[in-house]
mmCIF file of C-alpha atoms in Angstrom:
data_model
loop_
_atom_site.group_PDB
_atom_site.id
_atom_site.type_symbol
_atom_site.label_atom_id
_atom_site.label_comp_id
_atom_site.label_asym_id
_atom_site.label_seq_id
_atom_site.Cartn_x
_atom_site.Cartn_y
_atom_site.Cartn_z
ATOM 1 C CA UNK A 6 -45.625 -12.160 35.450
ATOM 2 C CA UNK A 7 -47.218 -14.975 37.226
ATOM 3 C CA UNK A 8 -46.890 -18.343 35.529
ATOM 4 C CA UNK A 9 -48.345 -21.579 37.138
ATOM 5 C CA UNK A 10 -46.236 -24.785 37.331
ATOM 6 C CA UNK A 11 -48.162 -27.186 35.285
ATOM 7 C CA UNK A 12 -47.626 -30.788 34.671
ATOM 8 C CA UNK A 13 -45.480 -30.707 31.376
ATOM 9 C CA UNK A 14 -48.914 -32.016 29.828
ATOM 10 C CA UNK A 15 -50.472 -29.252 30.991
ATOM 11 C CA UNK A 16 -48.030 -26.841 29.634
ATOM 12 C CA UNK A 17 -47.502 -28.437 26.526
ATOM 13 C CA UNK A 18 -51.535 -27.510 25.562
ATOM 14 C CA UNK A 19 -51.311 -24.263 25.457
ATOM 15 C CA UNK A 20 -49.348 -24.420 22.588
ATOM 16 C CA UNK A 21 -49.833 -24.383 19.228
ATOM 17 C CA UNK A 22 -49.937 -26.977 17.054
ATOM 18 C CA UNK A 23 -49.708 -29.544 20.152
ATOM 19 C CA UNK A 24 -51.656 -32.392 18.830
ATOM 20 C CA UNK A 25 -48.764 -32.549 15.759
ATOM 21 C CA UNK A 26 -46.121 -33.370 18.203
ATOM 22 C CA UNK A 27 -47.835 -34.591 21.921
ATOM 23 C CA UNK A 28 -48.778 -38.460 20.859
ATOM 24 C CA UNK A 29 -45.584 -39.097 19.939
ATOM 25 C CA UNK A 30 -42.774 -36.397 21.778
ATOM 26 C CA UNK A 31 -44.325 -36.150 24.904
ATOM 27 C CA UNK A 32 -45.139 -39.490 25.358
ATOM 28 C CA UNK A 33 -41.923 -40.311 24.626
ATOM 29 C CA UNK A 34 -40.278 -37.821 27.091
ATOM 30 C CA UNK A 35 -42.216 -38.748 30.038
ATOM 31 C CA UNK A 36 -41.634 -42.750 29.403
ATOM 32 C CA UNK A 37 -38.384 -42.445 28.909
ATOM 33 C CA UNK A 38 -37.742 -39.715 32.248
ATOM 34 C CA UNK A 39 -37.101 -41.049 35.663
ATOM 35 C CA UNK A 40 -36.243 -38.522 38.596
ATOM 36 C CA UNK A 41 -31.929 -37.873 38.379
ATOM 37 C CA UNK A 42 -29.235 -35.339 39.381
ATOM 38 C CA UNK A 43 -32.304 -33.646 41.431
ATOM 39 C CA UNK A 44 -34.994 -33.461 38.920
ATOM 40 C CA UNK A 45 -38.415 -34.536 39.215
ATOM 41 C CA UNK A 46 -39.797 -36.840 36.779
ATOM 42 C CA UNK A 47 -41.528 -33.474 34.856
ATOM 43 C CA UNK A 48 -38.235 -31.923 34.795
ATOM 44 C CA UNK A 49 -36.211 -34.550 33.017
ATOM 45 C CA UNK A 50 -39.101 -35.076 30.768
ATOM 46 C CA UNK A 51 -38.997 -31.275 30.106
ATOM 47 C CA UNK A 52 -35.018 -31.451 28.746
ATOM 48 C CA UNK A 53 -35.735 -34.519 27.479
ATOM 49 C CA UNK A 54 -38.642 -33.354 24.695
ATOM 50 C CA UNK A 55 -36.308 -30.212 23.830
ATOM 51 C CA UNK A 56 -33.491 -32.153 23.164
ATOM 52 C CA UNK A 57 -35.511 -34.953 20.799
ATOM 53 C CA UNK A 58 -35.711 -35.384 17.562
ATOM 54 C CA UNK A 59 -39.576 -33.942 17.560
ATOM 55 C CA UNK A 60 -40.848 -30.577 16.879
ATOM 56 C CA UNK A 61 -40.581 -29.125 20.657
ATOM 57 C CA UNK A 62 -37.144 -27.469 19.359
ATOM 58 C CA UNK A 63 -38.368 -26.098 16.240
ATOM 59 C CA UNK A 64 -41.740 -24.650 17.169
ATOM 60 C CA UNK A 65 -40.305 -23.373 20.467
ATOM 61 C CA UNK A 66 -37.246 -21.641 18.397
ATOM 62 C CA UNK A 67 -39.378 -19.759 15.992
ATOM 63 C CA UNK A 68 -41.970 -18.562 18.963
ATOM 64 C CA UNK A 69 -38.623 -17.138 20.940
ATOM 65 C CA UNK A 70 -36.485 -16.329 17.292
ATOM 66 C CA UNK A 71 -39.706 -14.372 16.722
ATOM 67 C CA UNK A 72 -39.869 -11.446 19.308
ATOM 68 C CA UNK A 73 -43.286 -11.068 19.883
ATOM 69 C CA UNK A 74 -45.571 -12.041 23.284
ATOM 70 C CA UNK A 75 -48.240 -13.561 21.557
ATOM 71 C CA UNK A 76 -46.273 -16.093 19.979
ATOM 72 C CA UNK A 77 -43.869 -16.837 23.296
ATOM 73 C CA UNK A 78 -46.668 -16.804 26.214
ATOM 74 C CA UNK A 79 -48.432 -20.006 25.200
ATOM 75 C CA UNK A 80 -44.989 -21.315 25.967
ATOM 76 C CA UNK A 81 -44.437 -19.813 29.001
ATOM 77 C CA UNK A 82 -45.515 -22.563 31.824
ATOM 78 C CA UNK A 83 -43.022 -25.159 29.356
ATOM 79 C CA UNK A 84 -40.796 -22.427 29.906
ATOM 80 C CA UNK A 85 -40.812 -22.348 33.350
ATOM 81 C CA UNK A 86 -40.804 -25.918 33.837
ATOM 82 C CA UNK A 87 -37.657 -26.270 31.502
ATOM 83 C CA UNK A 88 -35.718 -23.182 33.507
ATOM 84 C CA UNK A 89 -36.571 -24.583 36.714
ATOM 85 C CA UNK A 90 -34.767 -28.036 35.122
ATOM 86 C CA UNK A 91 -31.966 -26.381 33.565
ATOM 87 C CA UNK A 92 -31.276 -24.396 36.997
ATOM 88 C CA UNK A 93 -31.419 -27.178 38.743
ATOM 89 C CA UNK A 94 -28.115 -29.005 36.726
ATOM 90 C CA UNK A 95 -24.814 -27.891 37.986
ATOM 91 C CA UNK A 96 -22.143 -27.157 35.243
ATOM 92 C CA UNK A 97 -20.229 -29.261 33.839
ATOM 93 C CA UNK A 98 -16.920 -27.373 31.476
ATOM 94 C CA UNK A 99 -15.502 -28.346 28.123
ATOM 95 C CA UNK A 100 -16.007 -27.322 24.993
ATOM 96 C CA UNK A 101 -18.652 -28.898 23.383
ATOM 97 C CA UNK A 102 -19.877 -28.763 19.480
ATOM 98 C CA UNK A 103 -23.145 -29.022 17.806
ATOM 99 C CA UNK A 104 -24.147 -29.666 14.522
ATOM 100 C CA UNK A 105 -26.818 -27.650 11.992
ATOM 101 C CA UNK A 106 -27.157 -28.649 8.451
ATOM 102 C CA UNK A 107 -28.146 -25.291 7.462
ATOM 103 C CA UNK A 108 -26.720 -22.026 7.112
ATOM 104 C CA UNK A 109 -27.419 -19.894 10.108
ATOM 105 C CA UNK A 110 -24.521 -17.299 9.431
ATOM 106 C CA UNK A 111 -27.094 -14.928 8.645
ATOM 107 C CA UNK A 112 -28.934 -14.834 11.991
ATOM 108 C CA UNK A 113 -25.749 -14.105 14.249
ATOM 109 C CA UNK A 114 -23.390 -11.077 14.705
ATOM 110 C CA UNK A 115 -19.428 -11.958 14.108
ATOM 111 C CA UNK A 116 -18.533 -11.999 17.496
ATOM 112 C CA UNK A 117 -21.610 -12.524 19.511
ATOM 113 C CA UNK A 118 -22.278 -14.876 22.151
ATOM 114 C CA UNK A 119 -25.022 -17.780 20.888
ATOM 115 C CA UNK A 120 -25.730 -20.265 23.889
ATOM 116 C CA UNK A 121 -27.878 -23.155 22.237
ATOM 117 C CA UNK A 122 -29.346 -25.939 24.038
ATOM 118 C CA UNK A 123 -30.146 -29.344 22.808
ATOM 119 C CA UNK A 124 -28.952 -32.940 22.856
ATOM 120 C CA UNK A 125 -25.839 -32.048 24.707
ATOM 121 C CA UNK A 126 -27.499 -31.576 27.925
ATOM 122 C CA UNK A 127 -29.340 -35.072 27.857
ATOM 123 C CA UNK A 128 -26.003 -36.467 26.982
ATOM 124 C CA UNK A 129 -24.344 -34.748 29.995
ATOM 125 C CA UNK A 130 -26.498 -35.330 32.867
ATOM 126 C CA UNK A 131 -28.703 -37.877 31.696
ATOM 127 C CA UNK A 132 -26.255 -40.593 30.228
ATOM 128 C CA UNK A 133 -23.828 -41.292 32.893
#
């Protein structure tokens, strides 16, 4: 599937419910982003409005958590923005924790393998 590389503007208005979090998240991303570790600008503001305190995490969570196309494709040139970002970052090991002040035992298989992405990743490359 062919998915243009939009401005993370761009991206961000083809989803739902964008008006609730764009004055303030996205604003706030792009401000705050300056190119680093070899991202663009639109790259670092991509991690940057994940990993805030806004509803990019949330609404993108339930649209993937979800399972069905109609409710991930409006997020798909985000998507793409964000993967291109997170490819770009080399790895960096340790063990690292993160925090959830809910219940989410229910959701996940004993045993499985749960790779969540948030705050850490600003933290790590961003931060230095």
């Amino acid at each position: 599937m062919q998915v243009p590389t939009l401005p993370i503007i761009k991206a961000f208005r083809r989803v739902p419910k964008f008006a609730k979090f764009m004055p303030s998240c996205l604003t706030s991303a792009i401000h705050a982003s300056s190119p680093k570790n070899g991202l663009v600008k639109e790259e670092v503001a991509a991690i940057k409005a994940y990993t805030a305190q806004c509803d990019v995490y949330t609404l993108l969570n339930q649209a993937l958590r979800s399972e069905q196309l109609k409710n991930i494709r409006p997020w798909f040139s985000y998507l793409k923005l964000f993967h291109m970002a997170i490819n770009k970052l080399k790895p960096k090991t340790g063990e690292y924790c993160r925090g959830e002040n809910i219940d989410q035992s229910s959701k996940y298989q004993v045993g499985s393998i749960v790779t969540w992405v948030r705050k850490v990743i600003e933290n790590l490359y961003f931060n230095e």
